[in-house]
Amino acid sequence: MGPAAAWLTHIPTSQKVAFLTIDDGWVKQPEAIQLVQAAHVPVTLFLTIDAIRNNPGYFKRLEAGGAVIEAHTLTHPELKGKPLAFQQHEICGSADQLGALYGRRPVLFRPPFGDKDLTTLLVTHQCGMKAAFFWKETVDKGVVHFQEGHTVQPGDIILMHFRPAFAADFLAALQAIHDAGLTPALLENYIP
Ligand SMILES: [Zn+2]
């Protein structure tokens, strides 16, 4: 077995920062682009190829607004327990295709549903990516859900999705970060 990618649910830092991540890409509202651009905050997008295939240009516009695009498989399957070749196809395939679409090969990975096994982390590393991520907080329908406590902690990774309530979710996440006395930072800058 070779080296494995790191598995992180938060970034160990005492800096007053938190990380907003946005997954999948099925729902593509024009106002989400305006919101991200206007907010001027860094976000990391873990995009599924099947979800973005019909409009990759949408995410190019988000990228122009400061978002960084990372990998989240081809078809959004459960990876845990799946054979090596299956995981290679899904993980490396998505990094290859995102690299071809956007001109930058992803360096970070999020497994669908946050489910992984050792094979997932080995393959993530083999495919040239440095780390895979879980999360500390989720946002849905404008509400932030905390796994621990009631505030965002320094280094926390927050998960939201491209869903119909994007605006409410995005603003709730920013409010929670602000309420905790933290600033949104770019996840990529904290992964050596
Ligand atoms: Zn997902």
Coordinates of C-alpha atoms and ligand atoms in Angstrom, one line a residue:
M1 CA 0.0 0.0 0.0
G2 CA 1.2 3.5 -0.9
P3 CA 0.8 6.7 1.0
A4 CA -2.7 7.9 1.7
A5 CA -4.3 11.3 1.4
A6 CA -5.0 13.1 4.6
W7 CA -8.5 12.9 6.0
L8 CA -9.7 16.1 7.6
T9 CA -12.9 17.2 9.3
H10 CA -11.5 20.6 10.3
I11 CA -8.2 22.4 9.9
P12 CA -6.1 22.5 13.0
T13 CA -5.4 26.2 13.4
S14 CA -5.8 28.9 16.0
Q15 CA -6.3 31.5 13.3
K16 CA -9.8 33.0 13.3
V17 CA -10.9 31.4 10.1
A18 CA -13.5 29.0 8.8
F19 CA -13.9 27.3 5.4
L20 CA -17.1 27.3 3.3
T21 CA -17.4 24.4 0.9
I22 CA -20.3 23.9 -1.6
D23 CA -21.0 20.5 -3.1
D24 CA -22.4 18.7 -6.2
G25 CA -23.7 21.3 -8.6
W26 CA -27.1 20.1 -9.7
V27 CA -29.0 23.4 -9.1
K28 CA -27.6 26.3 -11.1
Q29 CA -29.2 29.6 -10.1
P30 CA -27.8 32.8 -11.8
E31 CA -28.4 34.7 -8.5
A32 CA -25.9 32.3 -6.7
I33 CA -23.2 33.6 -8.9
Q34 CA -24.1 37.2 -8.2
L35 CA -24.2 36.4 -4.4
V36 CA -20.8 34.8 -4.3
Q37 CA -19.3 37.6 -6.4
A38 CA -20.9 40.3 -4.2
A39 CA -19.9 38.6 -0.9
H40 CA -16.2 38.5 -2.0
V41 CA -15.5 35.4 0.2
P42 CA -13.4 32.4 -0.8
V43 CA -15.3 29.2 -1.3
T44 CA -14.3 25.7 -2.4
L45 CA -16.6 23.8 -4.7
F46 CA -16.6 20.0 -4.7
L47 CA -18.2 19.3 -8.0
T48 CA -19.7 16.0 -9.3
I49 CA -19.2 15.6 -13.1
D50 CA -22.7 14.3 -13.7
A51 CA -24.2 17.4 -12.0
I52 CA -22.2 20.0 -13.9
R53 CA -22.0 18.3 -17.3
N54 CA -25.0 20.2 -18.8
N55 CA -23.5 23.6 -17.9
P56 CA -19.8 23.7 -16.9
G57 CA -19.7 27.4 -17.9
Y58 CA -21.8 28.2 -14.8
F59 CA -19.0 27.1 -12.5
K60 CA -16.4 28.9 -14.7
R61 CA -18.3 32.1 -13.8
L62 CA -18.1 31.2 -10.1
E63 CA -14.4 30.5 -10.5
A64 CA -14.0 34.0 -11.9
G65 CA -15.7 35.2 -8.8
G66 CA -13.1 33.6 -6.6
A67 CA -14.3 30.0 -6.1
V68 CA -11.9 27.1 -6.4
I69 CA -13.1 23.9 -8.0
E70 CA -12.2 20.5 -6.5
A71 CA -13.3 16.9 -7.1
H72 CA -16.3 15.0 -5.9
T73 CA -16.5 11.9 -8.3
L74 CA -18.1 11.3 -11.7
T75 CA -21.5 10.0 -10.6
H76 CA -21.7 10.5 -6.8
P77 CA -21.7 6.9 -5.8
E78 CA -21.1 5.4 -2.3
L79 CA -17.3 4.7 -2.4
K80 CA -16.8 2.9 1.0
G81 CA -16.3 -0.8 0.4
K82 CA -16.0 -0.5 -3.4
P83 CA -13.1 -2.1 -5.3
L84 CA -10.0 -0.3 -6.1
A85 CA -10.7 0.0 -9.9
F86 CA -14.2 1.4 -9.2
Q87 CA -12.8 4.1 -6.9
Q88 CA -10.0 4.9 -9.3
H89 CA -12.5 5.4 -12.1
E90 CA -14.7 7.7 -10.0
I91 CA -12.0 9.7 -8.2
C92 CA -9.2 10.0 -10.8
G93 CA -11.8 10.3 -13.6
S94 CA -13.4 13.3 -11.9
A95 CA -10.0 15.0 -11.3
D96 CA -9.0 14.4 -14.9
Q97 CA -12.3 15.8 -16.3
L98 CA -12.3 18.9 -14.0
G99 CA -8.7 19.5 -15.0
A100 CA -9.7 19.4 -18.7
L101 CA -12.8 21.6 -18.2
Y102 CA -11.3 24.3 -16.1
G103 CA -7.6 24.2 -16.8
R104 CA -6.6 23.4 -13.2
R105 CA -6.4 19.9 -11.8
P106 CA -8.1 19.5 -8.4
V107 CA -5.8 19.0 -5.4
L108 CA -8.6 18.2 -2.9
F109 CA -11.4 15.6 -2.8
R110 CA -14.6 15.1 -1.0
P111 CA -16.2 11.6 -1.1
P112 CA -19.9 11.6 -1.7
F113 CA -21.9 11.4 1.6
G114 CA -18.6 11.9 3.4
D115 CA -18.2 8.1 3.3
K116 CA -14.7 6.6 2.7
D117 CA -12.4 3.7 3.4
L118 CA -8.7 3.3 3.2
T119 CA -8.9 2.6 -0.5
T120 CA -10.5 6.0 -1.0
L121 CA -7.6 7.8 0.7
L122 CA -5.0 5.7 -1.2
V123 CA -6.6 6.4 -4.5
T124 CA -7.1 10.1 -3.7
H125 CA -3.3 10.3 -3.2
Q126 CA -2.6 8.2 -6.3
C127 CA -4.7 10.5 -8.4
G128 CA -2.5 13.5 -7.3
M129 CA -4.7 15.0 -4.6
K130 CA -3.5 15.9 -1.2
A131 CA -6.4 15.6 1.2
A132 CA -10.0 14.5 1.5
F133 CA -12.6 16.2 3.6
F134 CA -15.5 15.7 6.0
W135 CA -17.1 18.7 7.7
K136 CA -18.1 20.2 11.1
E137 CA -21.3 22.1 10.1
T138 CA -23.9 21.6 7.5
V139 CA -26.3 24.2 6.1
D140 CA -29.8 23.3 4.7
K141 CA -32.9 25.4 4.1
G142 CA -31.2 28.4 5.7
V143 CA -30.3 26.7 8.9
V144 CA -26.8 25.8 10.2
H145 CA -26.6 22.4 11.9
F146 CA -23.7 22.0 14.4
Q147 CA -22.2 18.6 15.1
E148 CA -20.7 19.9 18.3
G149 CA -21.7 23.0 20.3
H150 CA -23.5 26.0 19.0
T151 CA -20.9 28.0 17.3
V152 CA -18.4 27.7 14.4
Q153 CA -14.9 27.0 15.8
P154 CA -11.6 28.2 14.2
G155 CA -10.6 25.9 11.4
D156 CA -14.1 24.4 10.9
I157 CA -15.2 23.2 7.5
I158 CA -18.8 24.1 6.6
L159 CA -20.7 22.1 4.1
M160 CA -23.6 23.4 1.9
H161 CA -24.9 22.4 -1.5
F162 CA -26.1 23.9 -4.8
R163 CA -29.8 23.7 -3.8
P164 CA -32.9 25.8 -4.3
A165 CA -32.2 27.6 -1.0
F166 CA -28.7 28.5 -2.0
A167 CA -29.1 32.2 -1.1
A168 CA -30.5 31.4 2.4
D169 CA -27.9 28.7 3.0
F170 CA -25.0 30.9 1.9
L171 CA -26.1 33.9 4.0
A172 CA -26.7 31.6 7.0
A173 CA -23.2 30.2 6.7
L174 CA -21.6 33.6 6.5
Q175 CA -23.7 34.8 9.4
A176 CA -22.6 31.9 11.5
I177 CA -18.9 32.5 10.6
H178 CA -19.3 36.2 11.4
D179 CA -21.2 35.5 14.7
A180 CA -18.2 33.3 15.8
G181 CA -15.8 36.2 15.2
L182 CA -14.2 34.3 12.3
T183 CA -13.5 35.2 8.7
P184 CA -14.0 32.9 5.7
A185 CA -10.7 31.6 4.3
L186 CA -9.7 29.5 1.3
L187 CA -9.3 25.8 2.3
E188 CA -6.5 25.3 -0.4
N189 CA -4.3 27.9 1.4
Y190 CA -4.3 25.7 4.5
I191 CA -3.3 22.4 2.9
P192 CA 0.5 22.2 2.5
Ligands
ZN1 ZN -22.3 15.4 -2.8

